[in-house]
Amino acid sequence: MAMTDGNRSYSVRDMIKENKKKQNGQQFVEWLMPKFLLLTAIISILTTIGILFTLLFETFIFFERVSIVEFLTSKEWLPWDEKTGSFGVAPLVTGTLLTTAIAMVVAIPIGLASAIYLSEYASEKARKVLKPILEVLAGIPTIVYGFFALTFVTPLLQKVIPNLGIFNALSPGIVMGIMIIPMVASLSEDAMSSVPNSIREGALGLGSTKLEVALKVVLPAATSGIAASFMLAISRAVGETMIVAVAGGSSPVFTFDVTKSIQTLTAYIVQVTTGDAGYGTTVYYSIYAVGMTLFVFTLAMNLLAQYISRRFREEY
């Protein structure tokens, strides 16, 4: 028995052979893909282990030269003098926390308000237009944000705060907050949009206003995702480099005065890696100790985000 297809004819045997070839090809792909995906996962894990090993190894060399007690308790960071220098990381930590706190004061209220509007009030047409425009902020290079803070925001703030220095903590903190708004808004809006409409309809049916539904029903139900977005935003602010390096200055001073020049953990790493320290010096190894401190901060934030997300998911 044979079948024709245009100018060619196929027997049943030929059709069976072709089906077997297709099945063999599919089986090979099914066999290959899990192994390929496993390989990519192993590469990711090995890369993480390699980074962590490098940090730990170089950090141990630093602590062979500098007391860990001095590093954690001293309030002076004067690394450039090999003989009388001090390596207390507290000024860098306070500078980092100060700019991060300012950024969160800007990003969290505006980002959350934007998410509530996009999720509960905006029409589908408005959401499709506004959300991509908001997320454009996330695509702007951070060096551009840095010069924006230095050349525009700082002079503007100096008109209101006359004693504000050209390098300060306030300006980069505000601009970091602006940069992080899309992250908070997008993740929070996704969390709120995932709340079932039946919950909203039930609350409206009981006589609640749209604002009450948003604040007292949807917001608590989406707390897991919203809290995680806040933690990720804090991690992003802690790890920000170029904005604080350009507009924050390079004065590692233990202070909580937002008008003064400061230096963050990341800004110090930038300063040293631009060639100010020779290989093998204590200053050189100090960047690994500072990097390890930064790694601990971001790891703690990510673990806290996972814990909060899991905890609120269980409650709601």
PDB file of C-alpha atoms in Angstrom:
ATOM      1  CA  MET A   1       0.000   0.000   0.000  1.00  0.00           C
ATOM      2  CA  ALA A   2       1.393   3.422  -0.938  1.00  0.00           C
ATOM      3  CA  MET A   3       0.353   7.066  -0.514  1.00  0.00           C
ATOM      4  CA  THR A   4       1.223   9.924  -2.843  1.00  0.00           C
ATOM      5  CA  ASP A   5       2.276  13.437  -1.932  1.00  0.00           C
ATOM      6  CA  GLY A   6       2.757  15.541  -5.056  1.00  0.00           C
ATOM      7  CA  ASN A   7       5.372  13.816  -7.181  1.00  0.00           C
ATOM      8  CA  ARG A   8       6.522  11.502  -4.369  1.00  0.00           C
ATOM      9  CA  SER A   9       4.936   8.310  -3.104  1.00  0.00           C
ATOM     10  CA  TYR A  10       5.220   6.917   0.425  1.00  0.00           C
ATOM     11  CA  SER A  11       4.687   3.370   1.562  1.00  0.00           C
ATOM     12  CA  VAL A  12       3.456   2.580   5.068  1.00  0.00           C
ATOM     13  CA  ARG A  13       6.958   1.279   5.841  1.00  0.00           C
ATOM     14  CA  ASP A  14       8.485   4.649   4.857  1.00  0.00           C
ATOM     15  CA  MET A  15       6.032   6.509   7.055  1.00  0.00           C
ATOM     16  CA  ILE A  16       6.865   4.255  10.025  1.00  0.00           C
ATOM     17  CA  LYS A  17      10.599   4.884   9.474  1.00  0.00           C
ATOM     18  CA  GLU A  18      10.069   8.657   9.407  1.00  0.00           C
ATOM     19  CA  ASN A  19       8.010   8.536  12.603  1.00  0.00           C
ATOM     20  CA  LYS A  20      10.753   6.529  14.294  1.00  0.00           C
ATOM     21  CA  LYS A  21      13.360   9.118  13.234  1.00  0.00           C
ATOM     22  CA  LYS A  22      11.240  11.915  14.694  1.00  0.00           C
ATOM     23  CA  GLN A  23      10.735   9.984  17.911  1.00  0.00           C
ATOM     24  CA  ASN A  24      14.472   9.257  18.170  1.00  0.00           C
ATOM     25  CA  GLY A  25      15.225  12.972  17.670  1.00  0.00           C
ATOM     26  CA  GLN A  26      12.703  13.954  20.342  1.00  0.00           C
ATOM     27  CA  GLN A  27      14.095  11.355  22.743  1.00  0.00           C
ATOM     28  CA  PHE A  28      17.619  12.690  22.198  1.00  0.00           C
ATOM     29  CA  VAL A  29      16.462  16.257  22.958  1.00  0.00           C
ATOM     30  CA  GLU A  30      14.606  15.023  26.050  1.00  0.00           C
ATOM     31  CA  TRP A  31      17.781  13.236  27.177  1.00  0.00           C
ATOM     32  CA  LEU A  32      20.061  16.202  26.415  1.00  0.00           C
ATOM     33  CA  MET A  33      18.090  19.130  27.874  1.00  0.00           C
ATOM     34  CA  PRO A  34      18.068  18.043  31.560  1.00  0.00           C
ATOM     35  CA  LYS A  35      21.826  17.527  31.400  1.00  0.00           C
ATOM     36  CA  PHE A  36      22.348  20.933  29.775  1.00  0.00           C
ATOM     37  CA  LEU A  37      20.165  22.649  32.380  1.00  0.00           C
ATOM     38  CA  LEU A  38      22.002  20.798  35.154  1.00  0.00           C
ATOM     39  CA  LEU A  39      25.321  22.003  33.713  1.00  0.00           C
ATOM     40  CA  THR A  40      24.167  25.634  33.710  1.00  0.00           C
ATOM     41  CA  ALA A  41      22.983  25.272  37.314  1.00  0.00           C
ATOM     42  CA  ILE A  42      26.342  23.780  38.343  1.00  0.00           C
ATOM     43  CA  ILE A  43      28.203  26.633  36.609  1.00  0.00           C
ATOM     44  CA  SER A  44      26.111  29.172  38.556  1.00  0.00           C
ATOM     45  CA  ILE A  45      26.822  27.404  41.847  1.00  0.00           C
ATOM     46  CA  LEU A  46      30.565  27.080  41.128  1.00  0.00           C
ATOM     47  CA  THR A  47      30.734  30.775  40.187  1.00  0.00           C
ATOM     48  CA  THR A  48      29.117  31.726  43.501  1.00  0.00           C
ATOM     49  CA  ILE A  49      31.483  29.445  45.414  1.00  0.00           C
ATOM     50  CA  GLY A  50      34.465  30.936  43.555  1.00  0.00           C
ATOM     51  CA  ILE A  51      33.438  34.483  44.405  1.00  0.00           C
ATOM     52  CA  LEU A  52      32.871  33.591  48.045  1.00  0.00           C
ATOM     53  CA  PHE A  53      36.197  31.735  48.258  1.00  0.00           C
ATOM     54  CA  THR A  54      38.077  34.712  46.795  1.00  0.00           C
ATOM     55  CA  LEU A  55      36.442  37.087  49.250  1.00  0.00           C
ATOM     56  CA  LEU A  56      37.166  34.847  52.226  1.00  0.00           C
ATOM     57  CA  PHE A  57      40.774  34.101  51.261  1.00  0.00           C
ATOM     58  CA  GLU A  58      41.741  37.747  50.703  1.00  0.00           C
ATOM     59  CA  THR A  59      39.783  38.863  53.774  1.00  0.00           C
ATOM     60  CA  PHE A  60      41.731  36.421  55.963  1.00  0.00           C
ATOM     61  CA  ILE A  61      44.988  37.944  54.673  1.00  0.00           C
ATOM     62  CA  PHE A  62      43.688  41.397  55.658  1.00  0.00           C
ATOM     63  CA  PHE A  63      42.792  40.247  59.174  1.00  0.00           C
ATOM     64  CA  GLU A  64      46.266  38.795  59.596  1.00  0.00           C
ATOM     65  CA  ARG A  65      47.528  42.374  59.375  1.00  0.00           C
ATOM     66  CA  VAL A  66      44.632  44.256  61.019  1.00  0.00           C
ATOM     67  CA  SER A  67      42.789  43.250  64.163  1.00  0.00           C
ATOM     68  CA  ILE A  68      39.191  42.242  63.532  1.00  0.00           C
ATOM     69  CA  VAL A  69      38.285  44.021  66.784  1.00  0.00           C
ATOM     70  CA  GLU A  70      39.695  47.278  65.405  1.00  0.00           C
ATOM     71  CA  PHE A  71      37.873  46.710  62.118  1.00  0.00           C
ATOM     72  CA  LEU A  72      34.504  46.256  63.849  1.00  0.00           C
ATOM     73  CA  THR A  73      34.777  48.754  66.716  1.00  0.00           C
ATOM     74  CA  SER A  74      37.006  51.658  65.649  1.00  0.00           C
ATOM     75  CA  LYS A  75      35.260  54.797  64.363  1.00  0.00           C
ATOM     76  CA  GLU A  76      38.178  55.962  62.230  1.00  0.00           C
ATOM     77  CA  TRP A  77      38.900  54.863  58.671  1.00  0.00           C
ATOM     78  CA  LEU A  78      42.368  56.152  57.715  1.00  0.00           C
ATOM     79  CA  PRO A  79      43.842  53.402  55.539  1.00  0.00           C
ATOM     80  CA  TRP A  80      46.430  55.304  53.525  1.00  0.00           C
ATOM     81  CA  ASP A  81      49.068  55.557  56.244  1.00  0.00           C
ATOM     82  CA  GLU A  82      50.627  52.102  56.636  1.00  0.00           C
ATOM     83  CA  LYS A  83      52.152  52.916  60.039  1.00  0.00           C
ATOM     84  CA  THR A  84      49.539  54.980  61.886  1.00  0.00           C
ATOM     85  CA  GLY A  85      46.467  54.224  59.792  1.00  0.00           C
ATOM     86  CA  SER A  86      43.168  53.022  61.229  1.00  0.00           C
ATOM     87  CA  PHE A  87      40.808  50.498  59.694  1.00  0.00           C
ATOM     88  CA  GLY A  88      37.533  50.932  61.556  1.00  0.00           C
ATOM     89  CA  VAL A  89      34.757  50.150  59.083  1.00  0.00           C
ATOM     90  CA  ALA A  90      32.063  52.038  61.054  1.00  0.00           C
ATOM     91  CA  PRO A  91      32.342  55.307  59.013  1.00  0.00           C
ATOM     92  CA  LEU A  92      31.790  53.398  55.768  1.00  0.00           C
ATOM     93  CA  VAL A  93      28.870  51.486  57.266  1.00  0.00           C
ATOM     94  CA  THR A  94      27.188  54.641  58.575  1.00  0.00           C
ATOM     95  CA  GLY A  95      27.643  56.348  55.212  1.00  0.00           C
ATOM     96  CA  THR A  96      26.032  53.356  53.496  1.00  0.00           C
ATOM     97  CA  LEU A  97      23.144  53.153  55.969  1.00  0.00           C
ATOM     98  CA  LEU A  98      22.562  56.917  55.815  1.00  0.00           C
ATOM     99  CA  THR A  99      22.183  57.048  52.040  1.00  0.00           C
ATOM    100  CA  THR A 100      20.132  53.837  52.075  1.00  0.00           C
ATOM    101  CA  ALA A 101      17.724  55.256  54.679  1.00  0.00           C
ATOM    102  CA  ILE A 102      17.236  58.448  52.650  1.00  0.00           C
ATOM    103  CA  ALA A 103      16.649  56.387  49.505  1.00  0.00           C
ATOM    104  CA  MET A 104      14.007  54.271  51.255  1.00  0.00           C
ATOM    105  CA  VAL A 105      12.199  57.368  52.571  1.00  0.00           C
ATOM    106  CA  VAL A 106      11.841  58.447  48.928  1.00  0.00           C
ATOM    107  CA  ALA A 107      11.323  55.100  47.184  1.00  0.00           C
ATOM    108  CA  ILE A 108       8.931  53.238  49.486  1.00  0.00           C
ATOM    109  CA  PRO A 109       6.075  55.811  49.789  1.00  0.00           C
ATOM    110  CA  ILE A 110       6.189  56.875  46.121  1.00  0.00           C
ATOM    111  CA  GLY A 111       6.709  53.328  44.828  1.00  0.00           C
ATOM    112  CA  LEU A 112       3.904  51.890  46.966  1.00  0.00           C
ATOM    113  CA  ALA A 113       1.510  54.723  46.062  1.00  0.00           C
ATOM    114  CA  SER A 114       2.294  54.156  42.376  1.00  0.00           C
ATOM    115  CA  ALA A 115       1.637  50.433  42.789  1.00  0.00           C
ATOM    116  CA  ILE A 116      -1.734  51.071  44.475  1.00  0.00           C
ATOM    117  CA  TYR A 117      -2.783  53.381  41.663  1.00  0.00           C
ATOM    118  CA  LEU A 118      -1.653  51.019  38.911  1.00  0.00           C
ATOM    119  CA  SER A 119      -3.281  48.009  40.557  1.00  0.00           C
ATOM    120  CA  GLU A 120      -6.542  49.458  41.876  1.00  0.00           C
ATOM    121  CA  TYR A 121      -7.370  52.676  40.031  1.00  0.00           C
ATOM    122  CA  ALA A 122      -5.697  52.794  36.601  1.00  0.00           C
ATOM    123  CA  SER A 123      -7.558  51.522  33.567  1.00  0.00           C
ATOM    124  CA  GLU A 124      -5.983  48.766  31.476  1.00  0.00           C
ATOM    125  CA  LYS A 125      -5.058  51.329  28.819  1.00  0.00           C
ATOM    126  CA  ALA A 126      -3.473  53.685  31.364  1.00  0.00           C
ATOM    127  CA  ARG A 127      -1.573  50.795  33.005  1.00  0.00           C
ATOM    128  CA  LYS A 128      -0.072  49.718  29.681  1.00  0.00           C
ATOM    129  CA  VAL A 129       1.216  53.256  29.130  1.00  0.00           C
ATOM    130  CA  LEU A 130       2.281  54.271  32.638  1.00  0.00           C
ATOM    131  CA  LYS A 131       4.048  51.108  33.789  1.00  0.00           C
ATOM    132  CA  PRO A 132       6.593  50.992  30.915  1.00  0.00           C
ATOM    133  CA  ILE A 133       7.249  54.736  31.362  1.00  0.00           C
ATOM    134  CA  LEU A 134       7.877  54.192  35.068  1.00  0.00           C
ATOM    135  CA  GLU A 135      10.213  51.289  34.368  1.00  0.00           C
ATOM    136  CA  VAL A 136      12.289  53.416  31.979  1.00  0.00           C
ATOM    137  CA  LEU A 137      13.871  54.892  35.119  1.00  0.00           C
ATOM    138  CA  ALA A 138      15.377  51.476  35.865  1.00  0.00           C
ATOM    139  CA  GLY A 139      17.160  51.466  32.512  1.00  0.00           C
ATOM    140  CA  ILE A 140      19.048  54.724  32.998  1.00  0.00           C
ATOM    141  CA  PRO A 141      22.770  54.119  33.758  1.00  0.00           C
ATOM    142  CA  THR A 142      23.636  54.862  37.376  1.00  0.00           C
ATOM    143  CA  ILE A 143      26.544  57.111  36.349  1.00  0.00           C
ATOM    144  CA  VAL A 144      23.923  59.401  34.756  1.00  0.00           C
ATOM    145  CA  TYR A 145      22.014  59.431  38.043  1.00  0.00           C
ATOM    146  CA  GLY A 146      25.275  60.303  39.805  1.00  0.00           C
ATOM    147  CA  PHE A 147      25.958  63.386  37.709  1.00  0.00           C
ATOM    148  CA  PHE A 148      22.265  64.319  37.913  1.00  0.00           C
ATOM    149  CA  ALA A 149      22.601  64.305  41.706  1.00  0.00           C
ATOM    150  CA  LEU A 150      25.851  66.293  41.636  1.00  0.00           C
ATOM    151  CA  THR A 151      25.011  68.935  39.037  1.00  0.00           C
ATOM    152  CA  PHE A 152      21.247  69.361  39.427  1.00  0.00           C
ATOM    153  CA  VAL A 153      19.867  68.048  42.717  1.00  0.00           C
ATOM    154  CA  THR A 154      22.677  69.334  44.965  1.00  0.00           C
ATOM    155  CA  PRO A 155      22.551  72.964  43.661  1.00  0.00           C
ATOM    156  CA  LEU A 156      18.749  72.825  44.015  1.00  0.00           C
ATOM    157  CA  LEU A 157      19.013  71.634  47.614  1.00  0.00           C
ATOM    158  CA  GLN A 158      21.658  74.269  48.420  1.00  0.00           C
ATOM    159  CA  LYS A 159      19.035  76.957  47.822  1.00  0.00           C
ATOM    160  CA  VAL A 160      16.988  75.433  50.645  1.00  0.00           C
ATOM    161  CA  ILE A 161      19.890  74.235  52.840  1.00  0.00           C
ATOM    162  CA  PRO A 162      22.672  76.863  52.556  1.00  0.00           C
ATOM    163  CA  ASN A 163      25.240  74.850  54.546  1.00  0.00           C
ATOM    164  CA  LEU A 164      24.868  71.793  52.301  1.00  0.00           C
ATOM    165  CA  GLY A 165      28.247  70.776  50.881  1.00  0.00           C
ATOM    166  CA  ILE A 166      28.782  70.045  47.202  1.00  0.00           C
ATOM    167  CA  PHE A 167      29.382  66.435  48.286  1.00  0.00           C
ATOM    168  CA  ASN A 168      26.824  65.194  50.806  1.00  0.00           C
ATOM    169  CA  ALA A 169      24.642  62.241  51.768  1.00  0.00           C
ATOM    170  CA  LEU A 170      21.272  63.865  51.084  1.00  0.00           C
ATOM    171  CA  SER A 171      21.516  64.372  47.329  1.00  0.00           C
ATOM    172  CA  PRO A 172      22.716  60.879  46.339  1.00  0.00           C
ATOM    173  CA  GLY A 173      20.231  59.366  48.796  1.00  0.00           C
ATOM    174  CA  ILE A 174      17.305  61.156  47.148  1.00  0.00           C
ATOM    175  CA  VAL A 175      18.454  60.233  43.638  1.00  0.00           C
ATOM    176  CA  MET A 176      19.003  56.601  44.689  1.00  0.00           C
ATOM    177  CA  GLY A 177      15.409  56.618  45.922  1.00  0.00           C
ATOM    178  CA  ILE A 178      14.210  57.905  42.550  1.00  0.00           C
ATOM    179  CA  MET A 179      16.186  55.159  40.821  1.00  0.00           C
ATOM    180  CA  ILE A 180      14.656  52.455  43.066  1.00  0.00           C
ATOM    181  CA  ILE A 181      11.031  53.623  42.674  1.00  0.00           C
ATOM    182  CA  PRO A 182      10.410  51.377  39.615  1.00  0.00           C
ATOM    183  CA  MET A 183      11.589  48.298  41.524  1.00  0.00           C
ATOM    184  CA  VAL A 184       9.239  48.931  44.455  1.00  0.00           C
ATOM    185  CA  ALA A 185       6.343  49.959  42.210  1.00  0.00           C
ATOM    186  CA  SER A 186       6.658  47.062  39.768  1.00  0.00           C
ATOM    187  CA  LEU A 187       7.115  44.280  42.330  1.00  0.00           C
ATOM    188  CA  SER A 188       4.407  45.668  44.638  1.00  0.00           C
ATOM    189  CA  GLU A 189       1.985  46.109  41.743  1.00  0.00           C
ATOM    190  CA  ASP A 190       2.592  42.516  40.652  1.00  0.00           C
ATOM    191  CA  ALA A 191       1.882  41.328  44.199  1.00  0.00           C
ATOM    192  CA  MET A 192      -1.330  43.357  44.438  1.00  0.00           C
ATOM    193  CA  SER A 193      -2.524  42.304  40.974  1.00  0.00           C
ATOM    194  CA  SER A 194      -2.179  38.646  42.001  1.00  0.00           C
ATOM    195  CA  VAL A 195      -4.830  39.098  44.725  1.00  0.00           C
ATOM    196  CA  PRO A 196      -8.044  37.408  43.447  1.00  0.00           C
ATOM    197  CA  ASN A 197     -10.775  39.787  42.248  1.00  0.00           C
ATOM    198  CA  SER A 198     -13.321  37.814  44.276  1.00  0.00           C
ATOM    199  CA  ILE A 199     -11.780  39.285  47.453  1.00  0.00           C
ATOM    200  CA  ARG A 200     -12.201  42.816  46.097  1.00  0.00           C
ATOM    201  CA  GLU A 201     -15.773  42.118  44.976  1.00  0.00           C
ATOM    202  CA  GLY A 202     -16.643  40.663  48.371  1.00  0.00           C
ATOM    203  CA  ALA A 203     -15.321  43.746  50.185  1.00  0.00           C
ATOM    204  CA  LEU A 204     -17.150  46.093  47.808  1.00  0.00           C
ATOM    205  CA  GLY A 205     -20.319  44.053  48.268  1.00  0.00           C
ATOM    206  CA  LEU A 206     -20.076  44.638  52.037  1.00  0.00           C
ATOM    207  CA  GLY A 207     -20.077  48.402  51.450  1.00  0.00           C
ATOM    208  CA  SER A 208     -16.360  49.203  51.487  1.00  0.00           C
ATOM    209  CA  THR A 209     -15.089  52.076  49.384  1.00  0.00           C
ATOM    210  CA  LYS A 210     -12.436  51.523  46.737  1.00  0.00           C
ATOM    211  CA  LEU A 211      -9.793  53.125  48.981  1.00  0.00           C
ATOM    212  CA  GLU A 212     -10.768  50.898  51.905  1.00  0.00           C
ATOM    213  CA  VAL A 213     -10.547  47.839  49.659  1.00  0.00           C
ATOM    214  CA  ALA A 214      -7.075  48.890  48.493  1.00  0.00           C
ATOM    215  CA  LEU A 215      -5.679  49.709  51.949  1.00  0.00           C
ATOM    216  CA  LYS A 216      -7.501  47.239  54.203  1.00  0.00           C
ATOM    217  CA  VAL A 217      -8.042  44.220  51.944  1.00  0.00           C
ATOM    218  CA  VAL A 218      -5.676  44.110  48.971  1.00  0.00           C
ATOM    219  CA  LEU A 219      -2.639  45.574  50.730  1.00  0.00           C
ATOM    220  CA  PRO A 220      -2.672  43.058  53.627  1.00  0.00           C
ATOM    221  CA  ALA A 221      -3.292  40.185  51.202  1.00  0.00           C
ATOM    222  CA  ALA A 222      -0.258  41.246  49.137  1.00  0.00           C
ATOM    223  CA  THR A 223       1.974  41.948  52.141  1.00  0.00           C
ATOM    224  CA  SER A 224       4.271  39.043  51.302  1.00  0.00           C
ATOM    225  CA  GLY A 225       5.265  40.392  47.891  1.00  0.00           C
ATOM    226  CA  ILE A 226       5.315  44.016  49.015  1.00  0.00           C
ATOM    227  CA  ALA A 227       7.617  43.300  51.970  1.00  0.00           C
ATOM    228  CA  ALA A 228       9.930  41.326  49.696  1.00  0.00           C
ATOM    229  CA  SER A 229      10.072  44.283  47.290  1.00  0.00           C
ATOM    230  CA  PHE A 230      11.095  46.559  50.171  1.00  0.00           C
ATOM    231  CA  MET A 231      13.899  44.223  51.218  1.00  0.00           C
ATOM    232  CA  LEU A 232      15.172  43.890  47.662  1.00  0.00           C
ATOM    233  CA  ALA A 233      15.074  47.670  47.302  1.00  0.00           C
ATOM    234  CA  ILE A 234      17.185  48.044  50.462  1.00  0.00           C
ATOM    235  CA  SER A 235      19.694  45.521  49.077  1.00  0.00           C
ATOM    236  CA  ARG A 236      19.828  47.499  45.829  1.00  0.00           C
ATOM    237  CA  ALA A 237      20.479  50.735  47.713  1.00  0.00           C
ATOM    238  CA  VAL A 238      23.189  49.178  49.903  1.00  0.00           C
ATOM    239  CA  GLY A 239      25.007  47.892  46.823  1.00  0.00           C
ATOM    240  CA  GLU A 240      24.708  51.075  44.748  1.00  0.00           C
ATOM    241  CA  THR A 241      28.095  52.360  43.599  1.00  0.00           C
ATOM    242  CA  MET A 242      28.265  55.125  41.021  1.00  0.00           C
ATOM    243  CA  ILE A 243      25.698  57.554  42.458  1.00  0.00           C
ATOM    244  CA  VAL A 244      27.383  57.693  45.872  1.00  0.00           C
ATOM    245  CA  ALA A 245      30.873  57.630  44.344  1.00  0.00           C
ATOM    246  CA  VAL A 246      30.115  60.680  42.193  1.00  0.00           C
ATOM    247  CA  ALA A 247      27.850  62.746  44.466  1.00  0.00           C
ATOM    248  CA  GLY A 248      28.561  61.492  47.994  1.00  0.00           C
ATOM    249  CA  GLY A 249      32.243  62.337  48.211  1.00  0.00           C
ATOM    250  CA  SER A 250      35.124  60.376  49.644  1.00  0.00           C
ATOM    251  CA  SER A 251      35.237  61.415  53.286  1.00  0.00           C
ATOM    252  CA  PRO A 252      34.907  58.376  55.556  1.00  0.00           C
ATOM    253  CA  VAL A 253      33.580  60.169  58.628  1.00  0.00           C
ATOM    254  CA  PHE A 254      31.443  58.620  61.358  1.00  0.00           C
ATOM    255  CA  THR A 255      28.451  60.954  61.134  1.00  0.00           C
ATOM    256  CA  PHE A 256      24.703  60.980  60.656  1.00  0.00           C
ATOM    257  CA  ASP A 257      24.674  64.542  59.310  1.00  0.00           C
ATOM    258  CA  VAL A 258      23.150  64.365  55.824  1.00  0.00           C
ATOM    259  CA  THR A 259      24.731  67.681  54.791  1.00  0.00           C
ATOM    260  CA  LYS A 260      28.306  66.393  55.161  1.00  0.00           C
ATOM    261  CA  SER A 261      30.483  64.525  52.704  1.00  0.00           C
ATOM    262  CA  ILE A 262      30.494  60.779  53.344  1.00  0.00           C
ATOM    263  CA  GLN A 263      31.890  57.608  51.854  1.00  0.00           C
ATOM    264  CA  THR A 264      30.052  54.326  51.464  1.00  0.00           C
ATOM    265  CA  LEU A 265      31.360  50.777  51.305  1.00  0.00           C
ATOM    266  CA  THR A 266      31.035  50.641  47.535  1.00  0.00           C
ATOM    267  CA  ALA A 267      32.512  54.118  46.988  1.00  0.00           C
ATOM    268  CA  TYR A 268      35.645  53.105  48.914  1.00  0.00           C
ATOM    269  CA  ILE A 269      36.060  49.996  46.747  1.00  0.00           C
ATOM    270  CA  VAL A 270      35.823  52.206  43.656  1.00  0.00           C
ATOM    271  CA  GLN A 271      38.407  54.611  45.059  1.00  0.00           C
ATOM    272  CA  VAL A 272      40.954  51.878  45.773  1.00  0.00           C
ATOM    273  CA  THR A 273      40.433  49.908  42.576  1.00  0.00           C
ATOM    274  CA  THR A 274      41.081  52.962  40.391  1.00  0.00           C
ATOM    275  CA  GLY A 275      44.773  52.518  41.149  1.00  0.00           C
ATOM    276  CA  ASP A 276      45.367  54.390  44.406  1.00  0.00           C
ATOM    277  CA  ALA A 277      46.729  51.280  46.169  1.00  0.00           C
ATOM    278  CA  GLY A 278      49.458  48.870  45.120  1.00  0.00           C
ATOM    279  CA  TYR A 279      48.916  45.138  44.933  1.00  0.00           C
ATOM    280  CA  GLY A 280      49.694  43.319  48.166  1.00  0.00           C
ATOM    281  CA  THR A 281      49.399  46.349  50.438  1.00  0.00           C
ATOM    282  CA  THR A 282      47.090  46.444  53.432  1.00  0.00           C
ATOM    283  CA  VAL A 283      44.938  49.003  51.634  1.00  0.00           C
ATOM    284  CA  TYR A 284      44.589  46.612  48.714  1.00  0.00           C
ATOM    285  CA  TYR A 285      43.424  43.764  50.946  1.00  0.00           C
ATOM    286  CA  SER A 286      41.078  46.122  52.793  1.00  0.00           C
ATOM    287  CA  ILE A 287      38.759  46.223  49.771  1.00  0.00           C
ATOM    288  CA  TYR A 288      38.101  42.510  50.238  1.00  0.00           C
ATOM    289  CA  ALA A 289      37.230  43.034  53.900  1.00  0.00           C
ATOM    290  CA  VAL A 290      34.914  45.863  52.893  1.00  0.00           C
ATOM    291  CA  GLY A 291      33.505  43.661  50.114  1.00  0.00           C
ATOM    292  CA  MET A 292      32.854  40.874  52.614  1.00  0.00           C
ATOM    293  CA  THR A 293      31.031  43.366  54.853  1.00  0.00           C
ATOM    294  CA  LEU A 294      28.902  44.393  51.891  1.00  0.00           C
ATOM    295  CA  PHE A 295      28.279  40.735  51.033  1.00  0.00           C
ATOM    296  CA  VAL A 296      27.077  40.049  54.583  1.00  0.00           C
ATOM    297  CA  PHE A 297      24.717  43.051  54.427  1.00  0.00           C
ATOM    298  CA  THR A 298      23.119  42.036  51.127  1.00  0.00           C
ATOM    299  CA  LEU A 299      22.932  38.363  52.120  1.00  0.00           C
ATOM    300  CA  ALA A 300      21.177  39.325  55.354  1.00  0.00           C
ATOM    301  CA  MET A 301      18.690  41.478  53.425  1.00  0.00           C
ATOM    302  CA  ASN A 302      17.935  38.687  50.951  1.00  0.00           C
ATOM    303  CA  LEU A 303      17.475  36.113  53.726  1.00  0.00           C
ATOM    304  CA  LEU A 304      15.230  38.545  55.609  1.00  0.00           C
ATOM    305  CA  ALA A 305      13.188  39.115  52.430  1.00  0.00           C
ATOM    306  CA  GLN A 306      12.690  35.370  52.023  1.00  0.00           C
ATOM    307  CA  TYR A 307      11.725  34.987  55.699  1.00  0.00           C
ATOM    308  CA  ILE A 308       9.225  37.859  55.611  1.00  0.00           C
ATOM    309  CA  SER A 309       7.745  36.645  52.336  1.00  0.00           C
ATOM    310  CA  ARG A 310       7.321  33.117  53.704  1.00  0.00           C
ATOM    311  CA  ARG A 311       5.957  34.335  57.052  1.00  0.00           C
ATOM    312  CA  PHE A 312       3.266  36.595  55.586  1.00  0.00           C
ATOM    313  CA  ARG A 313       2.348  34.003  52.956  1.00  0.00           C
ATOM    314  CA  GLU A 314       1.597  31.574  55.794  1.00  0.00           C
ATOM    315  CA  GLU A 315      -0.527  34.162  57.617  1.00  0.00           C
ATOM    316  CA  TYR A 316      -2.547  35.227  54.635  1.00  0.00           C
TER     317      TYR A 316
END
